[in-house]
Coordinates of C-alpha atoms in Angstrom, one line a residue:
Chain A
M44 CA -21.5 32.5 8.4
S45 CA -22.4 29.1 7.1
W46 CA -21.6 30.3 3.6
L47 CA -18.2 31.7 4.5
L48 CA -17.1 28.5 6.1
S49 CA -18.4 26.2 3.5
L50 CA -17.4 28.1 0.3
P51 CA -13.7 27.0 0.4
I52 CA -15.0 23.4 0.3
V53 CA -18.0 23.9 -2.0
L54 CA -16.3 26.0 -4.6
P55 CA -13.6 23.5 -5.6
F56 CA -16.2 20.7 -5.7
A57 CA -18.4 22.7 -8.0
M58 CA -15.3 23.5 -10.2
A59 CA -14.4 19.8 -10.3
I60 CA -17.9 18.9 -11.6
L61 CA -17.7 21.7 -14.2
A62 CA -14.2 20.6 -15.2
F63 CA -15.5 17.1 -15.7
L64 CA -18.4 18.1 -17.8
F65 CA -16.2 20.2 -20.0
R66 CA -13.3 17.7 -20.1
A67 CA -13.9 16.9 -23.8
N68 CA -13.4 20.6 -24.6
G69 CA -9.6 20.8 -24.4
R70 CA -8.7 24.2 -23.0
S71 CA -11.8 25.0 -20.9
G72 CA -10.6 22.8 -18.1
R73 CA -7.6 25.1 -17.6
W74 CA -9.5 28.2 -17.3
L75 CA -12.0 26.6 -15.0
S76 CA -9.1 25.5 -12.9
I77 CA -7.6 29.0 -12.7
G78 CA -10.9 30.7 -12.3
G79 CA -11.8 28.2 -9.5
S80 CA -8.5 28.9 -7.8
V81 CA -9.1 32.7 -8.0
L82 CA -12.6 32.3 -6.5
L83 CA -11.2 30.0 -3.8
L84 CA -8.6 32.6 -2.9
A85 CA -11.3 35.3 -2.7
A86 CA -13.4 33.0 -0.5
A87 CA -10.4 32.3 1.7
V88 CA -9.5 36.0 2.1
G89 CA -13.2 36.7 3.0
L90 CA -13.0 34.0 5.6
M91 CA -9.7 35.4 7.0
I92 CA -11.2 38.9 7.3
A93 CA -14.2 37.5 9.2
V94 CA -12.0 35.5 11.6
L95 CA -9.8 38.6 12.2
Q96 CA -12.8 40.7 13.0
R97 CA -15.0 38.3 14.9
G98 CA -12.6 35.8 16.4
V99 CA -13.3 32.1 16.0
I100 CA -16.4 31.4 13.8
A101 CA -18.3 28.1 13.6
A102 CA -21.2 26.8 11.5
Q103 CA -23.3 23.7 12.1
M104 CA -24.0 21.8 8.9
G105 CA -27.6 20.8 8.3
G106 CA -28.6 22.8 11.4
W107 CA -27.7 19.8 13.7
P108 CA -26.4 21.4 16.9
A109 CA -22.9 20.5 18.1
P110 CA -21.7 18.1 19.2
F111 CA -24.1 15.9 17.3
G112 CA -23.8 17.3 13.7
I113 CA -20.8 18.2 11.6
T114 CA -19.3 21.5 12.6
L115 CA -17.1 23.7 10.5
V116 CA -14.8 25.9 12.5
A117 CA -12.3 28.5 11.5
D118 CA -9.8 30.0 14.0
L119 CA -6.8 32.0 12.9
L120 CA -4.7 28.9 12.1
S121 CA -7.4 27.3 10.0
A122 CA -8.1 30.5 8.2
V123 CA -4.4 31.1 7.4
M124 CA -4.0 27.5 6.2
V125 CA -7.0 27.9 3.8
V126 CA -5.6 31.2 2.5
I127 CA -2.2 29.6 1.8
T128 CA -3.9 26.6 0.2
A129 CA -5.7 28.9 -2.2
I130 CA -2.5 30.8 -3.0
I131 CA -0.5 27.6 -3.7
G132 CA -3.6 26.3 -5.7
L133 CA -3.6 29.4 -7.8
A134 CA 0.2 29.3 -8.4
V135 CA 0.1 25.6 -9.4
A136 CA -3.0 26.1 -11.6
I137 CA -1.1 28.8 -13.6
Y138 CA 2.1 26.7 -13.7
A139 CA 0.1 23.7 -15.0
L140 CA -0.8 25.7 -18.1
A141 CA 2.7 24.9 -19.3
D142 CA 3.4 21.8 -17.4
I143 CA 0.5 19.4 -17.8
D144 CA 0.1 17.8 -21.2
A145 CA -3.2 17.4 -23.1
R146 CA -3.3 13.7 -22.4
R147 CA -3.3 14.2 -18.6
E148 CA -5.9 17.0 -19.0
A149 CA -8.2 14.6 -20.9
L150 CA -7.7 12.0 -18.2
G151 CA -9.1 14.4 -15.7
Y152 CA -6.2 16.3 -14.2
H153 CA -8.3 19.4 -13.4
V154 CA -11.1 17.4 -11.8
L155 CA -8.7 15.7 -9.4
F156 CA -6.8 18.9 -8.7
Q157 CA -10.0 20.7 -7.6
V158 CA -11.1 17.7 -5.5
L159 CA -7.7 17.7 -3.8
L160 CA -8.1 21.4 -3.0
A161 CA -11.6 20.7 -1.6
G162 CA -10.1 17.9 0.5
V163 CA -7.3 20.1 1.9
S164 CA -9.6 23.0 2.7
G165 CA -12.1 20.6 4.3
A166 CA -9.4 19.1 6.5
F167 CA -8.4 22.6 7.7
L168 CA -11.9 23.7 8.4
T169 CA -13.6 20.8 10.0
G170 CA -14.2 20.7 13.7
D171 CA -15.2 17.0 13.9
L172 CA -12.7 14.2 14.1
F173 CA -14.6 11.7 11.9
N174 CA -15.2 14.4 9.3
L175 CA -11.4 15.0 9.4
Y176 CA -11.0 11.3 8.5
V177 CA -13.4 11.8 5.6
W178 CA -11.4 14.7 4.3
F179 CA -8.2 12.7 4.6
E180 CA -9.8 10.0 2.4
V181 CA -10.9 12.6 -0.2
M182 CA -7.3 13.9 -0.2
L183 CA -5.9 10.4 -0.5
I184 CA -8.1 9.4 -3.4
A185 CA -7.5 12.7 -5.3
S186 CA -3.8 12.6 -4.6
F187 CA -3.4 9.0 -5.6
G188 CA -5.3 9.7 -8.8
L189 CA -2.9 12.7 -9.5
L190 CA 0.1 10.7 -8.6
V191 CA -0.5 7.8 -11.1
L192 CA -2.3 10.0 -13.7
G193 CA -0.8 9.2 -17.1
G194 CA 0.4 5.8 -15.9
D195 CA 4.2 6.0 -16.4
K196 CA 5.9 2.9 -14.9
E197 CA 7.8 5.1 -12.4
Q198 CA 4.6 6.8 -11.3
L199 CA 2.9 3.6 -10.6
D200 CA 5.8 2.4 -8.5
G201 CA 5.7 5.6 -6.4
G202 CA 2.0 5.4 -6.3
I203 CA 1.8 2.0 -4.7
K204 CA 4.2 2.9 -2.0
Y205 CA 2.3 6.1 -1.3
V206 CA -1.1 4.5 -1.1
A207 CA 0.0 1.5 0.8
L208 CA 1.6 3.4 3.7
N209 CA -1.2 6.0 3.7
L210 CA -3.8 3.2 4.1
V211 CA -1.9 1.9 7.1
S212 CA -2.1 5.4 8.5
T213 CA -5.8 5.7 7.8
A214 CA -6.4 2.4 9.6
M215 CA -4.5 3.6 12.6
F216 CA -6.5 6.9 12.5
L217 CA -9.8 5.1 12.4
S218 CA -8.9 2.8 15.3
G219 CA -7.8 5.8 17.3
I220 CA -11.1 7.5 16.5
G221 CA -13.1 4.4 17.5
M222 CA -11.3 4.1 20.8
L223 CA -11.6 7.8 21.6
Y224 CA -15.3 7.6 20.9
G225 CA -15.6 4.6 23.1
L226 CA -13.9 6.5 25.9
T227 CA -15.5 9.9 25.7
G228 CA -18.7 9.4 23.6
T229 CA -18.0 12.4 21.3
L230 CA -15.9 13.2 18.3
N231 CA -16.5 16.9 18.1
M232 CA -13.1 18.5 18.8
A233 CA -14.4 21.2 21.0
D234 CA -16.5 18.8 23.0
L235 CA -13.5 16.4 23.2
H236 CA -11.5 19.2 24.7
L237 CA -13.9 19.2 27.7
A238 CA -14.7 15.5 27.7
V239 CA -11.1 14.2 28.0
R240 CA -10.8 16.0 31.4
D241 CA -13.3 13.6 32.9
V242 CA -11.7 10.5 31.5
E243 CA -10.5 8.3 34.4
N244 CA -8.5 5.9 32.4
T245 CA -5.7 8.4 31.4
G246 CA -3.4 5.5 30.5
L247 CA -5.7 4.5 27.7
L248 CA -6.0 8.1 26.6
T249 CA -2.2 8.2 26.2
V250 CA -2.3 5.0 24.1
I251 CA -4.9 6.7 21.8
A252 CA -2.7 9.7 21.7
V253 CA 0.2 7.6 20.4
L254 CA -2.1 6.0 17.8
F255 CA -2.8 9.5 16.6
I256 CA 0.9 10.4 16.5
V257 CA 1.5 7.4 14.3
A258 CA -1.5 8.1 12.0
F259 CA -0.7 11.8 11.5
G260 CA 3.0 11.1 11.6
V261 CA 2.7 9.0 8.4
K262 CA 0.7 11.8 6.8
A263 CA 3.2 14.4 7.9
A264 CA 6.2 12.2 7.0
V265 CA 8.1 12.2 10.3
F266 CA 10.8 9.8 11.4
P267 CA 10.6 6.8 11.0
L268 CA 7.5 6.8 8.9
F269 CA 8.6 9.1 6.1
F270 CA 10.0 6.7 3.5
W271 CA 6.9 6.8 1.2
L272 CA 7.5 10.5 0.5
P273 CA 11.0 10.4 -1.2
A274 CA 9.8 7.3 -3.0
S275 CA 6.9 9.0 -4.7
Y276 CA 7.2 12.8 -4.8
H277 CA 9.7 12.8 -7.7
T278 CA 7.6 10.7 -10.1
P279 CA 4.6 12.8 -11.2
P280 CA 4.8 16.0 -13.4
V281 CA 6.3 19.0 -11.5
A282 CA 3.0 20.9 -11.0
I283 CA 1.6 17.8 -9.2
S284 CA 4.6 17.2 -7.0
A285 CA 4.7 21.0 -6.1
I286 CA 1.2 20.9 -4.8
F287 CA 1.9 17.7 -2.9
A288 CA 5.1 19.1 -1.5
G289 CA 3.4 22.3 -0.5
L290 CA 0.2 21.1 1.1
L291 CA -0.2 17.4 1.8
T292 CA 2.3 16.7 4.5
K293 CA 1.3 20.0 6.1
V294 CA -2.2 18.8 6.6
G295 CA -0.7 16.0 8.8
V296 CA 1.3 18.7 10.7
Y297 CA -1.9 20.8 11.1
A298 CA -3.8 17.8 12.4
L299 CA -1.0 17.0 14.9
I300 CA -1.0 20.7 16.1
R301 CA -4.8 20.7 16.4
M302 CA -5.1 17.4 18.3
F303 CA -2.1 18.0 20.6
T304 CA -3.2 21.4 21.7
M305 CA -6.9 20.8 21.8
V306 CA -7.4 17.2 23.0
F307 CA -4.3 15.4 24.1
T308 CA -2.8 17.7 26.7
Q309 CA -3.3 15.5 29.7
D310 CA 0.1 13.9 29.8
I311 CA 2.4 16.5 28.1
G312 CA 5.5 15.0 29.5
Y313 CA 5.0 11.8 27.6
T314 CA 3.2 12.7 24.4
H315 CA 5.0 15.9 23.7
G316 CA 8.3 14.3 24.9
L317 CA 7.8 11.6 22.3
L318 CA 7.0 14.3 19.7
L319 CA 10.2 16.1 20.6
A320 CA 12.3 13.0 20.0
I321 CA 10.5 12.4 16.7
A322 CA 11.0 16.0 15.7
V323 CA 14.8 15.9 16.3
L324 CA 15.3 12.6 14.6
T325 CA 13.1 13.8 11.6
M326 CA 15.2 16.9 11.2
I327 CA 18.5 14.9 11.2
T328 CA 17.5 11.9 9.0
G329 CA 15.8 14.2 6.5
V330 CA 18.8 16.4 6.0
L331 CA 21.2 13.5 5.9
G332 CA 19.0 11.7 3.4
A333 CA 19.1 14.7 1.2
A334 CA 22.9 14.9 1.3
A335 CA 23.1 11.4 -0.2
Q336 CA 20.8 12.3 -3.2
N337 CA 21.8 13.4 -6.6
E338 CA 18.4 14.1 -8.2
F339 CA 16.9 17.6 -7.9
R340 CA 13.4 16.6 -6.7
K341 CA 14.7 13.8 -4.5
I342 CA 16.9 16.3 -2.6
L343 CA 13.9 18.6 -2.2
S344 CA 11.7 15.7 -1.0
F345 CA 14.1 14.7 1.7
H346 CA 14.2 18.4 2.8
I347 CA 10.5 18.3 3.2
V348 CA 11.0 15.6 5.8
S349 CA 13.7 17.5 7.6
Q350 CA 11.6 20.7 7.6
I351 CA 8.6 18.8 9.0
G352 CA 10.8 18.1 11.9
Y353 CA 11.1 21.9 12.7
M354 CA 7.3 22.3 12.7
V355 CA 6.8 19.3 14.9
L356 CA 9.5 20.7 17.2
G357 CA 7.5 23.8 17.6
L358 CA 4.5 21.8 18.8
A359 CA 6.6 19.5 20.9
L360 CA 8.3 22.2 22.9
Y361 CA 4.7 23.5 23.7
T362 CA 5.6 26.9 24.9
P363 CA 3.8 30.0 23.5
L364 CA 6.9 31.1 21.6
A365 CA 7.5 27.6 20.1
L366 CA 3.9 27.5 18.8
V367 CA 4.3 30.9 17.3
G368 CA 7.4 29.5 15.6
A369 CA 5.5 26.4 14.4
V370 CA 2.6 28.4 12.9
F371 CA 5.1 30.8 11.2
Y372 CA 7.2 27.9 9.9
L373 CA 4.1 26.2 8.5
V374 CA 3.2 29.2 6.4
H375 CA 6.7 30.0 5.3
H376 CA 7.5 26.4 4.4
I377 CA 4.5 25.9 2.2
I378 CA 5.4 28.9 0.1
V379 CA 9.1 28.1 -0.2
K380 CA 8.8 24.4 -0.8
A381 CA 6.2 24.6 -3.5
N382 CA 8.3 27.3 -5.1
L383 CA 11.5 25.2 -5.1
F384 CA 9.6 22.3 -6.8
L385 CA 8.3 24.7 -9.4
V386 CA 11.8 26.0 -10.0
S387 CA 13.1 22.5 -10.4
G388 CA 10.6 22.0 -13.2
I389 CA 11.8 25.0 -15.1
A390 CA 15.4 23.9 -14.6
K391 CA 14.5 20.5 -16.0
R392 CA 12.8 22.0 -19.0
L393 CA 15.9 24.1 -19.8
T394 CA 18.6 21.5 -19.1
G395 CA 16.7 18.3 -20.0
S396 CA 17.2 16.4 -16.7
F397 CA 16.6 16.2 -13.0
N398 CA 19.9 14.4 -12.5
L399 CA 22.4 16.9 -11.1
A400 CA 25.3 15.3 -12.9
A401 CA 23.7 15.8 -16.3
V402 CA 22.8 19.4 -16.1
G403 CA 24.5 22.8 -15.6
G404 CA 25.2 26.2 -16.9
L405 CA 22.0 27.9 -15.8
Y406 CA 23.6 30.8 -14.0
K407 CA 25.3 32.0 -17.1
S408 CA 22.5 31.5 -19.5
S409 CA 19.4 32.3 -17.3
P410 CA 20.5 34.6 -14.4
L411 CA 16.8 35.4 -13.7
L412 CA 16.1 31.7 -12.9
A413 CA 19.2 31.6 -10.7
V414 CA 17.9 34.5 -8.6
L415 CA 14.5 32.8 -8.4
F416 CA 16.1 29.7 -7.1
L417 CA 18.3 31.5 -4.6
V418 CA 15.5 33.2 -2.8
P419 CA 13.5 30.1 -1.8
A420 CA 16.7 28.0 -1.4
F421 CA 18.3 30.3 1.1
S422 CA 15.0 31.0 2.8
L423 CA 14.7 27.2 3.3
A424 CA 18.2 27.1 4.8
G425 CA 17.4 30.1 7.0
F426 CA 19.5 32.9 5.7
P427 CA 18.6 36.4 7.0
P428 CA 16.7 38.4 6.0
L429 CA 14.5 35.8 4.2
S430 CA 11.4 34.2 5.8
G431 CA 13.1 31.0 6.8
F432 CA 15.5 32.9 9.1
W433 CA 12.7 34.3 11.2
A434 CA 11.0 30.9 11.3
K435 CA 14.2 29.2 12.5
F436 CA 15.0 32.1 14.8
L437 CA 11.7 31.7 16.7
L438 CA 12.1 28.0 17.2
V439 CA 15.8 28.2 18.3
K440 CA 14.9 31.0 20.7
A441 CA 12.0 29.0 22.0
S442 CA 14.3 26.0 22.7
L443 CA 17.0 28.2 24.3
D444 CA 14.4 29.8 26.6
I445 CA 13.5 26.5 28.2
G446 CA 17.1 25.3 28.3
A447 CA 16.8 22.7 25.6
Y448 CA 20.3 23.4 24.3
L449 CA 20.7 20.1 22.5
V450 CA 17.6 20.7 20.5
A451 CA 18.6 24.2 19.7
G452 CA 22.0 22.9 18.6
T453 CA 20.4 20.3 16.4
A454 CA 18.2 22.8 14.8
L455 CA 21.2 25.0 13.9
L456 CA 23.3 22.1 12.7
V457 CA 20.4 20.9 10.4
G458 CA 20.2 24.5 9.1
I459 CA 23.9 24.3 8.1
L460 CA 23.4 20.9 6.5
T461 CA 20.5 22.4 4.5
V462 CA 22.8 25.1 3.2
F463 CA 25.1 22.3 2.1
S464 CA 22.4 20.6 0.1
M465 CA 21.2 23.9 -1.4
T466 CA 24.8 24.9 -2.4
K467 CA 25.1 21.4 -4.0
I468 CA 22.1 22.1 -6.2
W469 CA 23.4 25.6 -6.9
A470 CA 26.9 24.4 -7.8
E471 CA 25.7 21.5 -10.0
V472 CA 22.7 23.0 -11.7
F473 CA 23.6 26.7 -12.0
W474 CA 27.3 27.1 -11.7
K475 CA 29.2 24.3 -13.4
P476 CA 29.0 24.4 -17.3
H477 CA 26.5 22.1 -18.9
P478 CA 28.2 18.7 -19.6
E479 CA 27.0 18.6 -23.1
D480 CA 27.8 22.2 -23.8
V481 CA 24.2 23.2 -24.3
A482 CA 23.3 26.8 -23.4
P483 CA 20.0 26.4 -21.6
A484 CA 18.4 29.8 -21.9
L485 CA 14.9 30.9 -20.7
R486 CA 14.2 32.5 -24.1
L487 CA 14.2 29.1 -25.7
V488 CA 10.9 28.3 -24.0
E489 CA 8.0 29.6 -26.1
R490 CA 6.5 32.8 -24.8
G491 CA 3.1 31.7 -23.5
N492 CA 4.6 28.8 -21.6
L493 CA 7.4 31.0 -20.2
T494 CA 4.9 33.4 -18.7
A495 CA 2.9 30.6 -17.2
L496 CA 6.1 29.1 -15.6
L497 CA 7.6 32.3 -14.3
V498 CA 4.6 34.2 -12.9
P499 CA 3.9 31.8 -10.1
V500 CA 7.5 31.3 -9.3
T501 CA 8.2 35.0 -9.1
G502 CA 5.0 35.6 -7.1
L503 CA 5.9 33.1 -4.5
A504 CA 9.5 34.4 -4.3
V505 CA 8.2 37.9 -3.8
M506 CA 6.1 36.6 -0.9
T507 CA 9.1 35.0 0.7
V508 CA 11.1 38.2 0.5
M509 CA 8.1 40.2 1.8
I510 CA 7.7 38.0 4.8
G511 CA 11.5 38.2 5.3
F512 CA 11.7 42.0 5.3
F513 CA 8.5 42.8 7.1
P514 CA 8.1 39.9 9.5
E515 CA 6.3 41.9 12.3
P516 CA 2.7 41.6 11.1
F517 CA 3.2 37.9 10.3
I518 CA 4.8 37.2 13.6
G519 CA 2.1 39.2 15.3
F520 CA -0.5 37.1 13.5
A521 CA 1.3 33.9 14.4
E522 CA 1.3 35.1 18.1
R523 CA -2.5 35.5 18.0
A524 CA -3.0 32.2 16.3
A525 CA -0.7 30.4 18.9
A526 CA -2.6 32.1 21.8
Q527 CA -5.8 30.7 20.4
L528 CA -4.2 27.2 20.2
L529 CA -2.9 27.4 23.8
D530 CA -6.2 28.6 25.2
P531 CA -9.0 27.0 23.1
T532 CA -11.8 28.6 25.2
G533 CA -12.8 30.8 22.3
Y534 CA -12.9 27.8 20.0
V535 CA -15.0 25.8 22.4
T536 CA -17.6 28.6 23.0
A537 CA -17.8 29.3 19.3
V538 CA -18.6 25.7 18.6
L539 CA -20.7 24.7 21.6
G540 CA -22.1 28.0 22.8
A541 CA -23.3 29.6 19.6
S542 CA -25.2 26.8 18.0
P543 CA -28.5 28.0 16.4
Chain B
M234 CA -16.3 -16.3 -17.8
N235 CA -18.4 -18.6 -20.0
S236 CA -20.7 -20.5 -17.8
L237 CA -24.3 -21.4 -18.6
I238 CA -25.4 -21.5 -15.0
L239 CA -23.9 -18.0 -14.3
N240 CA -25.4 -16.6 -17.4
A241 CA -28.9 -17.9 -16.6
A242 CA -28.7 -16.9 -12.9
T243 CA -27.4 -13.5 -13.7
R244 CA -30.5 -12.6 -15.7
L245 CA -32.6 -13.1 -12.7
L246 CA -30.2 -11.8 -10.1
V247 CA -29.3 -8.5 -11.7
A248 CA -32.9 -7.4 -12.0
L249 CA -33.5 -8.4 -8.4
M250 CA -30.4 -6.6 -7.2
L251 CA -31.2 -3.4 -9.0
L252 CA -34.7 -3.5 -7.6
F253 CA -33.4 -4.2 -4.2
S254 CA -30.9 -1.3 -4.4
V255 CA -33.7 1.2 -5.2
Y256 CA -35.7 -0.3 -2.3
M257 CA -32.7 0.2 0.0
L258 CA -32.2 3.8 -1.3
L259 CA -35.8 4.7 -0.5
R260 CA -36.0 2.9 2.7
G261 CA -32.9 4.7 4.0
H262 CA -34.5 7.7 5.5
N263 CA -35.9 6.3 8.6
E264 CA -34.6 2.7 8.7
P265 CA -31.2 1.1 7.9
G266 CA -30.4 1.6 4.2
G267 CA -29.7 4.7 2.2
G268 CA -27.8 5.9 -0.9
F269 CA -24.4 4.4 0.0
I270 CA -25.5 0.8 0.6
G271 CA -28.1 1.0 -2.2
G272 CA -25.3 2.2 -4.6
L273 CA -23.1 -0.7 -3.6
I274 CA -25.8 -3.2 -4.2
A275 CA -26.5 -1.8 -7.7
A276 CA -22.7 -1.8 -8.4
I277 CA -22.5 -5.5 -7.4
G278 CA -25.4 -6.2 -9.8
F279 CA -23.6 -4.6 -12.7
A280 CA -20.3 -6.2 -11.7
L281 CA -22.0 -9.6 -11.8
Y282 CA -23.4 -8.8 -15.2
A283 CA -19.9 -7.9 -16.4
M284 CA -18.6 -11.2 -15.1
A285 CA -21.2 -13.2 -16.9
H286 CA -21.4 -11.3 -20.2
G287 CA -18.2 -9.3 -20.4
T288 CA -17.4 -5.7 -19.6
A289 CA -18.5 -4.4 -23.0
A290 CA -22.0 -5.7 -22.4
A291 CA -22.0 -4.3 -18.9
R292 CA -21.0 -0.8 -20.2
R293 CA -23.7 -1.0 -22.8
A294 CA -26.3 -2.0 -20.1
L295 CA -25.1 0.9 -18.0
R296 CA -25.5 3.3 -21.0
F297 CA -23.3 6.1 -19.4
D298 CA -19.7 6.2 -18.6
P299 CA -19.5 5.2 -14.9
A300 CA -17.1 8.1 -14.1
A301 CA -19.7 10.5 -15.5
I302 CA -22.4 8.9 -13.4
S303 CA -20.4 9.5 -10.2
V304 CA -19.6 13.1 -11.1
V305 CA -23.2 13.8 -11.9
G306 CA -24.1 12.2 -8.6
L307 CA -21.7 14.5 -6.8
G308 CA -23.3 17.5 -8.5
I309 CA -26.8 16.4 -7.4
A310 CA -25.7 15.9 -3.8
L311 CA -24.0 19.3 -3.9
L312 CA -27.1 21.0 -5.3
A313 CA -29.3 19.3 -2.7
G314 CA -27.0 20.6 0.1
L315 CA -26.9 24.1 -1.4
S316 CA -30.6 24.4 -1.9
A317 CA -31.0 24.8 1.9
A318 CA -29.2 28.1 1.6
L319 CA -32.0 29.4 -0.7
A320 CA -34.4 28.8 2.0
G321 CA -32.2 30.7 4.4
D322 CA -31.1 27.7 6.5
A323 CA -27.7 26.4 7.3
L324 CA -26.2 24.4 4.3
F325 CA -27.3 20.8 4.1
T326 CA -30.4 21.4 6.2
G327 CA -33.2 19.1 4.9
Q328 CA -36.0 20.9 3.0
W329 CA -39.4 19.3 2.9
W330 CA -42.4 19.5 0.7
F331 CA -45.6 17.6 1.3
A332 CA -47.0 16.9 -2.1
G333 CA -50.8 16.8 -2.1
A334 CA -51.1 17.8 1.5
I335 CA -54.7 18.7 2.4
D336 CA -55.6 19.7 5.9
G337 CA -55.5 16.6 8.1
E338 CA -53.7 14.6 5.4
K339 CA -49.9 14.8 5.5
G340 CA -49.4 14.1 1.8
L341 CA -46.3 12.5 0.2
P342 CA -43.1 13.8 1.8
I343 CA -40.5 14.8 -0.8
S344 CA -37.2 16.2 0.5
T345 CA -33.7 17.4 -0.5
V346 CA -32.5 14.6 1.9
L347 CA -33.8 12.1 -0.7
L348 CA -32.2 14.1 -3.5
F349 CA -28.9 14.0 -1.6
D350 CA -29.2 10.3 -1.1
I351 CA -29.8 9.8 -4.8
G352 CA -26.6 11.8 -5.4
V353 CA -24.7 9.6 -3.1
Y354 CA -26.2 6.5 -4.8
L355 CA -25.0 7.6 -8.2
V356 CA -21.5 8.6 -6.8
V357 CA -21.1 5.1 -5.3
V358 CA -22.5 3.2 -8.3
G359 CA -20.2 5.2 -10.6
A360 CA -17.1 5.1 -8.5
A361 CA -17.4 1.4 -7.7
L362 CA -18.1 0.5 -11.3
T363 CA -15.2 2.6 -12.7
I364 CA -12.9 0.6 -10.5
A365 CA -14.6 -2.8 -11.0
L366 CA -14.9 -2.6 -14.8
A367 CA -11.3 -1.3 -15.1
L368 CA -10.1 -4.3 -13.1
E369 CA -12.3 -6.7 -15.1
D370 CA -10.9 -5.3 -18.3
E371 CA -7.4 -6.1 -17.2
T372 CA -8.0 -9.8 -16.6

């Protein structure tokens, strides 16, 4: 039990150490990175099977019983997030074979990449609030390193904005933790679930809840705290921005979902009402920001913001169906968004630029790439029968069920505007002829690199289509995960009742 | 910085600081102290040395690349945590040996907890010096 829960954290750390020791030996870092990601995926699947069979599982590190020690917990949401982390990790590790240059590898790309995976898995698996803070720090350090690795001027500019705002968020998070500990005397999430019921000063508890909304809101890039994201995500190499786009903001969303179903449920009218307003504004500003952009990755970055709005919406509505939608959306979005960034990298390689005005002609010369773009792009916009359709359908249905017509209308409108952005990319990059009359064809890329670029993109696209055509098992799973979130009794007994 | 006072004082202070950092590391198990604070004190010692004699001299005195020190430390800490699993306990459970324990006498306690703390010490020394020396190089 203890092994299953700690392997997704221990494995990437071990790989990071190995990758560092072998960093002088050019290529071995790559195979360590890929091998590590395969092992991580195996460990994550093992964890998922255990959670499916046995329900919520927990392990006490160092044998210190909860709530005094550090507890690792996996419920269905944690397990699925770890699995998806491993999948994206593997996809990006393969893609990086062709995308990360030898200079960045020598500077320690693979080390930082594995540390980032360890941080993300740790954040998903921990059952302790202060430990969550530690994992946020691990992620922040690793991602900052990756963001500025190579030291291009543009990268440093983006990196400063990224780290400055994230430090503010970390400070907020830490003050929130301090106040919560002062109020309840515990930081174990399961224990907090019970302890907040006895708090008399509910006003202060709501203040702390808002601190947490701000702290996680910065991480998740919600309105009005998102501006670090479009300022930084388009600067590093594509493989790095793809893993950021897929995973990092979603850790913030995960933390919001965890805290606002498990701990801060005493004043739902206020906290979740605030989240609802944030969600709606995030959706709208994100999509409008994207409409004004003319750079491939910047458009995608603004769409991350807008999509985060949908996930927060699922949490804010706080009905069973809405949470099902949020969980489903989270998984669907990670796959689709990472994939779009990977496609943007291939398009850049073929046409020579991320600037939409300076590229074109891909549909004629590389129809395969056009298809691989269409799948995630239309899934993002919510076209049936792709995965994004079901995700949006669940959320719109959930808002209509409780009579939130304005919210449902906004969600649909933002969907249409997303189509507008995606068709803009489609028309500029794929349809119009290349302005300099170059014929950018896939076969121009050398063979080994081409495989490394296309395998992860195709794999993720196939997953999107699979989820789209056979949504029942995935929705069924999301229903079970949402049920666990709404009634954390199983989580609490696994943590507090089964300590050795 | 070229200052006679600093140079002379550094010679004394660095040795004291490094000694004190090891004392802090060993003291940490039952009293305030430990690998983190010990590592910081050691890093301050080397940073002071770099200010007085230049970063090249500090790197020579350190003998190893600071980034390598911190990764090796991470490895030691990880191994210390994993060793508990060999004994069948939950990960990161402290394992104890009492060296030279004869009945009645407790012997010298040696534990994976200390090993873990040494790992933390190295991580902190390495990471802090990587940053400090890089910044000092810039100026």
